[in-house]
Amino acid sequence: MQTLPGFRDFYPEECARRNYILSVWREVARRYGFVEYDGPVLEPIELYQKKSGGELVGQLFDFTDKGGRHAALRPEMTPTLARMVAARERDFKKPLKWFCVPQFFRYEKPQRGRGREFYQFNADIIGEASAAADAELIALVIDVLREFGFSERDFIVRLSSRTAWQKFFADAGGRPEDEYEFFQIVDKAERLPAEKTSAALARLNVPGLTAEAVLAFLRGKQPADLGPVLESLEARGLADFVEIDYAIVRGLAYYTGVVFEVFDRSKNERALAGGGRYDKLLSLMSDGKVDLAALGFGLGDVVLGNLIDDTPEAKARMTAWTSRQRACDVYLIVAKEERRADALALVQQLRLAGLRVDFPLTEAKVGKQFQAAEHLGAELAVVVGEEWPLLKIKTLATRAEEAVPNTGLADWLRNRTTNVPLVQG
Ligand code: HAM
């Protein structure tokens, strides 16, 4: 039997890749002072129907539970985050800088860069209205990608502003309730022939709002309210990673101000990441009780994984990391079956001391045991045999052998293995 379409098995190799991606996300988020949080995998469906909006609502994995509740598997984090913060707003000092690395589910057509299950790094800042927060967040996404081994030659952050488009639309005489539909037209304006854009605009009934005017604004690349964000990024030496692109409007309904998406330069992939301001969502979520400015982004693991595979520097970094994640440091060879009880006591003692230790569960030829040690990537083989309480220790890479007493063995081995400790102090 196969997995459902769009779902993935994570064999150890894929699991190591996933862990690498998640560990880089966590590491760089912490460098920026973000703290980790999480929420439920299942939410009431209204949370997404009312708060996500856009095409996401049609992509929900939803069902009725045994208590008759209509629930959906989470397709994104932003509505959950807004609910959580609104519920306990007073408990937290502002601005909040929170991140998470959840798995999401969307019923989309599986294709390159798109699955029905994926992981997404989310970083959000809540309670800060200034452009400094937008710049901080964009700098974070840039540094996360740099940590993977990408440079400004590999990706670009496209910066836009819903505020600028709102003003454009209002100045032309557009009604606020038509804004979202107008954004959808802007989203497609560069891909469709001007006549189609004109026809779509005509339905909004705003005299003088033409496809030419929309395209001229789109291509004008005026900094408008993006100026301070660009200045802050320039001061951080990150100007080469960003450009203004008013074709970006974002699909989700809740965005309000600065919005952005990150693309690979080769343009072979869909967006790697997307985000922006959603200054009204917390108020909406709390019926006006909590009114906090907010912004954030989501960076998925699928497009990122494709790009890592296609970029030699990034691939080399990932391989260096995953190959360090070997199954064991030390393989204990039971050369004399009568010594199995001593061997078991030793295994236990070494594991308690924090070493990764494996050994043969049943009797096996010594040659086979050495093969198993190599296969698992062990650095050292400890032979328990006739010489007990002396042990023969073999460095597998060099084949060098030493005789060591069984007392104080854990310390001796720890000094010899190069692997990182399992639990960091
Ligand atoms: P989004 O644009 O829907 O934003 O998703 C962000 C990224 O997640 C996309 O650019 C893409 O890389 C990845 N992604 C989305 N759907 C899929 C899929 N079906 N398969 C694989 N990857 C996918 C949001 O989700 C917003 N909630 C982000 C945000 C956080 N805004 C503010 N805070």
mmCIF file with all atom_site columns, C-alpha atoms in Angstrom, residues 170-274:
data_model
loop_
_atom_site.group_PDB
_atom_site.id
_atom_site.type_symbol
_atom_site.label_atom_id
_atom_site.label_alt_id
_atom_site.label_comp_id
_atom_site.label_asym_id
_atom_site.label_entity_id
_atom_site.label_seq_id
_atom_site.pdbx_PDB_ins_code
_atom_site.Cartn_x
_atom_site.Cartn_y
_atom_site.Cartn_z
_atom_site.occupancy
_atom_site.B_iso_or_equiv
_atom_site.pdbx_formal_charge
_atom_site.auth_seq_id
_atom_site.auth_comp_id
_atom_site.auth_asym_id
_atom_site.auth_atom_id
_atom_site.pdbx_PDB_model_num
ATOM 1   C CA . ALA A 1 170 ? -8.928  54.379 -2.820  1.00 0.00 ? 170 ALA A CA 1
ATOM 2   C CA . ASP A 1 171 ? -7.453  57.331 -4.762  1.00 0.00 ? 171 ASP A CA 1
ATOM 3   C CA . ALA A 1 172 ? -9.003  55.879 -7.926  1.00 0.00 ? 172 ALA A CA 1
ATOM 4   C CA . GLY A 1 173 ? -12.383 55.758 -6.138  1.00 0.00 ? 173 GLY A CA 1
ATOM 5   C CA . GLY A 1 174 ? -12.454 52.034 -5.212  1.00 0.00 ? 174 GLY A CA 1
ATOM 6   C CA . ARG A 1 175 ? -14.628 50.814 -2.327  1.00 0.00 ? 175 ARG A CA 1
ATOM 7   C CA . PRO A 1 176 ? -12.872 49.178 0.668   1.00 0.00 ? 176 PRO A CA 1
ATOM 8   C CA . GLU A 1 177 ? -15.114 46.090 0.399   1.00 0.00 ? 177 GLU A CA 1
ATOM 9   C CA . ASP A 1 178 ? -13.761 45.452 -3.121  1.00 0.00 ? 178 ASP A CA 1
ATOM 10  C CA . GLU A 1 179 ? -10.126 45.648 -2.036  1.00 0.00 ? 179 GLU A CA 1
ATOM 11  C CA . TYR A 1 180 ? -9.545  41.912 -1.810  1.00 0.00 ? 180 TYR A CA 1
ATOM 12  C CA . GLU A 1 181 ? -10.914 41.337 -5.302  1.00 0.00 ? 181 GLU A CA 1
ATOM 13  C CA . PHE A 1 182 ? -8.731  44.174 -6.570  1.00 0.00 ? 182 PHE A CA 1
ATOM 14  C CA . PHE A 1 183 ? -5.669  42.489 -4.983  1.00 0.00 ? 183 PHE A CA 1
ATOM 15  C CA . GLN A 1 184 ? -6.505  39.303 -6.863  1.00 0.00 ? 184 GLN A CA 1
ATOM 16  C CA . ILE A 1 185 ? -6.503  41.263 -10.125 1.00 0.00 ? 185 ILE A CA 1
ATOM 17  C CA . VAL A 1 186 ? -3.154  42.863 -9.244  1.00 0.00 ? 186 VAL A CA 1
ATOM 18  C CA . ASP A 1 187 ? -1.792  39.401 -8.432  1.00 0.00 ? 187 ASP A CA 1
ATOM 19  C CA . LYS A 1 188 ? -2.430  38.267 -12.009 1.00 0.00 ? 188 LYS A CA 1
ATOM 20  C CA . ALA A 1 189 ? -1.881  41.591 -13.850 1.00 0.00 ? 189 ALA A CA 1
ATOM 21  C CA . GLU A 1 190 ? 1.612   40.793 -15.099 1.00 0.00 ? 190 GLU A CA 1
ATOM 22  C CA . ARG A 1 191 ? 0.707   37.278 -16.246 1.00 0.00 ? 191 ARG A CA 1
ATOM 23  C CA . LEU A 1 192 ? -2.529  38.105 -18.103 1.00 0.00 ? 192 LEU A CA 1
ATOM 24  C CA . PRO A 1 193 ? -3.047  40.154 -21.302 1.00 0.00 ? 193 PRO A CA 1
ATOM 25  C CA . ALA A 1 194 ? -4.078  43.767 -20.527 1.00 0.00 ? 194 ALA A CA 1
ATOM 26  C CA . GLU A 1 195 ? -7.587  43.180 -21.983 1.00 0.00 ? 195 GLU A CA 1
ATOM 27  C CA . LYS A 1 196 ? -8.306  40.496 -19.404 1.00 0.00 ? 196 LYS A CA 1
ATOM 28  C CA . THR A 1 197 ? -7.115  42.746 -16.593 1.00 0.00 ? 197 THR A CA 1
ATOM 29  C CA . SER A 1 198 ? -9.302  45.552 -17.994 1.00 0.00 ? 198 SER A CA 1
ATOM 30  C CA . ALA A 1 199 ? -12.328 43.251 -18.089 1.00 0.00 ? 199 ALA A CA 1
ATOM 31  C CA . ALA A 1 200 ? -11.749 42.168 -14.485 1.00 0.00 ? 200 ALA A CA 1
ATOM 32  C CA . LEU A 1 201 ? -11.306 45.786 -13.374 1.00 0.00 ? 201 LEU A CA 1
ATOM 33  C CA . ALA A 1 202 ? -14.506 46.798 -15.167 1.00 0.00 ? 202 ALA A CA 1
ATOM 34  C CA . ARG A 1 203 ? -16.438 44.513 -12.806 1.00 0.00 ? 203 ARG A CA 1
ATOM 35  C CA . LEU A 1 204 ? -15.304 46.682 -9.885  1.00 0.00 ? 204 LEU A CA 1
ATOM 36  C CA . ASN A 1 205 ? -17.068 49.635 -11.446 1.00 0.00 ? 205 ASN A CA 1
ATOM 37  C CA . VAL A 1 206 ? -14.441 52.286 -10.747 1.00 0.00 ? 206 VAL A CA 1
ATOM 38  C CA . PRO A 1 207 ? -14.360 54.801 -13.620 1.00 0.00 ? 207 PRO A CA 1
ATOM 39  C CA . GLY A 1 208 ? -10.796 55.607 -14.671 1.00 0.00 ? 208 GLY A CA 1
ATOM 40  C CA . LEU A 1 209 ? -9.241  52.511 -13.078 1.00 0.00 ? 209 LEU A CA 1
ATOM 41  C CA . THR A 1 210 ? -7.473  51.026 -16.089 1.00 0.00 ? 210 THR A CA 1
ATOM 42  C CA . ALA A 1 211 ? -5.126  48.109 -16.673 1.00 0.00 ? 211 ALA A CA 1
ATOM 43  C CA . GLU A 1 212 ? -2.519  50.628 -17.887 1.00 0.00 ? 212 GLU A CA 1
ATOM 44  C CA . ALA A 1 213 ? -2.697  52.568 -14.615 1.00 0.00 ? 213 ALA A CA 1
ATOM 45  C CA . VAL A 1 214 ? -2.350  49.350 -12.583 1.00 0.00 ? 214 VAL A CA 1
ATOM 46  C CA . LEU A 1 215 ? 0.617   48.181 -14.657 1.00 0.00 ? 215 LEU A CA 1
ATOM 47  C CA . ALA A 1 216 ? 2.292   51.610 -14.517 1.00 0.00 ? 216 ALA A CA 1
ATOM 48  C CA . PHE A 1 217 ? 2.056   51.618 -10.702 1.00 0.00 ? 217 PHE A CA 1
ATOM 49  C CA . LEU A 1 218 ? 3.246   48.035 -10.562 1.00 0.00 ? 218 LEU A CA 1
ATOM 50  C CA . ARG A 1 219 ? 6.303   48.757 -12.694 1.00 0.00 ? 219 ARG A CA 1
ATOM 51  C CA . GLY A 1 220 ? 7.012   52.193 -11.137 1.00 0.00 ? 220 GLY A CA 1
ATOM 52  C CA . LYS A 1 221 ? 8.617   50.551 -8.073  1.00 0.00 ? 221 LYS A CA 1
ATOM 53  C CA . GLN A 1 222 ? 8.162   53.672 -5.917  1.00 0.00 ? 222 GLN A CA 1
ATOM 54  C CA . PRO A 1 223 ? 9.473   52.957 -2.392  1.00 0.00 ? 223 PRO A CA 1
ATOM 55  C CA . ALA A 1 224 ? 6.390   54.662 -0.811  1.00 0.00 ? 224 ALA A CA 1
ATOM 56  C CA . ASP A 1 225 ? 5.994   53.182 2.714   1.00 0.00 ? 225 ASP A CA 1
ATOM 57  C CA . LEU A 1 226 ? 8.772   50.654 2.023   1.00 0.00 ? 226 LEU A CA 1
ATOM 58  C CA . GLY A 1 227 ? 11.489  53.345 2.363   1.00 0.00 ? 227 GLY A CA 1
ATOM 59  C CA . PRO A 1 228 ? 12.240  52.845 6.094   1.00 0.00 ? 228 PRO A CA 1
ATOM 60  C CA . VAL A 1 229 ? 12.316  49.040 5.709   1.00 0.00 ? 229 VAL A CA 1
ATOM 61  C CA . LEU A 1 230 ? 14.789  49.315 2.856   1.00 0.00 ? 230 LEU A CA 1
ATOM 62  C CA . GLU A 1 231 ? 16.953  51.747 4.846   1.00 0.00 ? 231 GLU A CA 1
ATOM 63  C CA . SER A 1 232 ? 17.147  49.395 7.814   1.00 0.00 ? 232 SER A CA 1
ATOM 64  C CA . LEU A 1 233 ? 18.068  46.474 5.563   1.00 0.00 ? 233 LEU A CA 1
ATOM 65  C CA . GLU A 1 234 ? 20.706  48.590 3.857   1.00 0.00 ? 234 GLU A CA 1
ATOM 66  C CA . ALA A 1 235 ? 22.235  49.500 7.236   1.00 0.00 ? 235 ALA A CA 1
ATOM 67  C CA . ARG A 1 236 ? 22.487  45.765 7.953   1.00 0.00 ? 236 ARG A CA 1
ATOM 68  C CA . GLY A 1 237 ? 24.308  45.234 4.644   1.00 0.00 ? 237 GLY A CA 1
ATOM 69  C CA . LEU A 1 238 ? 21.377  43.265 3.207   1.00 0.00 ? 238 LEU A CA 1
ATOM 70  C CA . ALA A 1 239 ? 20.270  45.594 0.389   1.00 0.00 ? 239 ALA A CA 1
ATOM 71  C CA . ASP A 1 240 ? 21.395  43.130 -2.313  1.00 0.00 ? 240 ASP A CA 1
ATOM 72  C CA . PHE A 1 241 ? 18.900  40.559 -1.092  1.00 0.00 ? 241 PHE A CA 1
ATOM 73  C CA . VAL A 1 242 ? 15.758  42.661 -1.623  1.00 0.00 ? 242 VAL A CA 1
ATOM 74  C CA . GLU A 1 243 ? 13.888  44.433 -4.399  1.00 0.00 ? 243 GLU A CA 1
ATOM 75  C CA . ILE A 1 244 ? 10.569  46.221 -4.712  1.00 0.00 ? 244 ILE A CA 1
ATOM 76  C CA . ASP A 1 245 ? 7.983   44.237 -6.642  1.00 0.00 ? 245 ASP A CA 1
ATOM 77  C CA . TYR A 1 246 ? 4.391   45.461 -6.486  1.00 0.00 ? 246 TYR A CA 1
ATOM 78  C CA . ALA A 1 247 ? 3.162   42.326 -8.243  1.00 0.00 ? 247 ALA A CA 1
ATOM 79  C CA . ILE A 1 248 ? 3.299   40.667 -4.804  1.00 0.00 ? 248 ILE A CA 1
ATOM 80  C CA . VAL A 1 249 ? -0.004  41.041 -2.941  1.00 0.00 ? 249 VAL A CA 1
ATOM 81  C CA . ARG A 1 250 ? -0.242  37.661 -1.103  1.00 0.00 ? 250 ARG A CA 1
ATOM 82  C CA . GLY A 1 251 ? -3.219  35.324 -1.245  1.00 0.00 ? 251 GLY A CA 1
ATOM 83  C CA . LEU A 1 252 ? -4.353  35.285 2.384   1.00 0.00 ? 252 LEU A CA 1
ATOM 84  C CA . ALA A 1 253 ? -7.068  37.719 3.428   1.00 0.00 ? 253 ALA A CA 1
ATOM 85  C CA . TYR A 1 254 ? -5.552  39.066 6.667   1.00 0.00 ? 254 TYR A CA 1
ATOM 86  C CA . TYR A 1 255 ? -2.539  40.979 5.328   1.00 0.00 ? 255 TYR A CA 1
ATOM 87  C CA . THR A 1 256 ? -2.590  44.758 5.774   1.00 0.00 ? 256 THR A CA 1
ATOM 88  C CA . GLY A 1 257 ? 0.733   46.559 5.137   1.00 0.00 ? 257 GLY A CA 1
ATOM 89  C CA . VAL A 1 258 ? 4.176   45.500 3.977   1.00 0.00 ? 258 VAL A CA 1
ATOM 90  C CA . VAL A 1 259 ? 4.059   42.069 2.313   1.00 0.00 ? 259 VAL A CA 1
ATOM 91  C CA . PHE A 1 260 ? 6.880   40.017 0.807   1.00 0.00 ? 260 PHE A CA 1
ATOM 92  C CA . GLU A 1 261 ? 7.755   36.738 -0.841  1.00 0.00 ? 261 GLU A CA 1
ATOM 93  C CA . VAL A 1 262 ? 11.101  35.050 -1.294  1.00 0.00 ? 262 VAL A CA 1
ATOM 94  C CA . PHE A 1 263 ? 11.978  33.414 -4.625  1.00 0.00 ? 263 PHE A CA 1
ATOM 95  C CA . ASP A 1 264 ? 14.912  31.494 -6.005  1.00 0.00 ? 264 ASP A CA 1
ATOM 96  C CA . ARG A 1 265 ? 16.779  33.517 -8.639  1.00 0.00 ? 265 ARG A CA 1
ATOM 97  C CA . SER A 1 266 ? 16.489  30.756 -11.223 1.00 0.00 ? 266 SER A CA 1
ATOM 98  C CA . LYS A 1 267 ? 12.687  31.107 -11.026 1.00 0.00 ? 267 LYS A CA 1
ATOM 99  C CA . ASN A 1 268 ? 12.280  27.347 -11.289 1.00 0.00 ? 268 ASN A CA 1
ATOM 100 C CA . GLU A 1 269 ? 10.294  27.146 -8.085  1.00 0.00 ? 269 GLU A CA 1
ATOM 101 C CA . ARG A 1 270 ? 7.208   28.619 -6.480  1.00 0.00 ? 270 ARG A CA 1
ATOM 102 C CA . ALA A 1 271 ? 7.783   31.021 -3.566  1.00 0.00 ? 271 ALA A CA 1
ATOM 103 C CA . LEU A 1 272 ? 10.097  29.724 -0.849  1.00 0.00 ? 272 LEU A CA 1
ATOM 104 C CA . ALA A 1 273 ? 8.525   31.947 1.772   1.00 0.00 ? 273 ALA A CA 1
ATOM 105 C CA . GLY A 1 274 ? 5.871   34.584 2.160   1.00 0.00 ? 274 GLY A CA 1
#
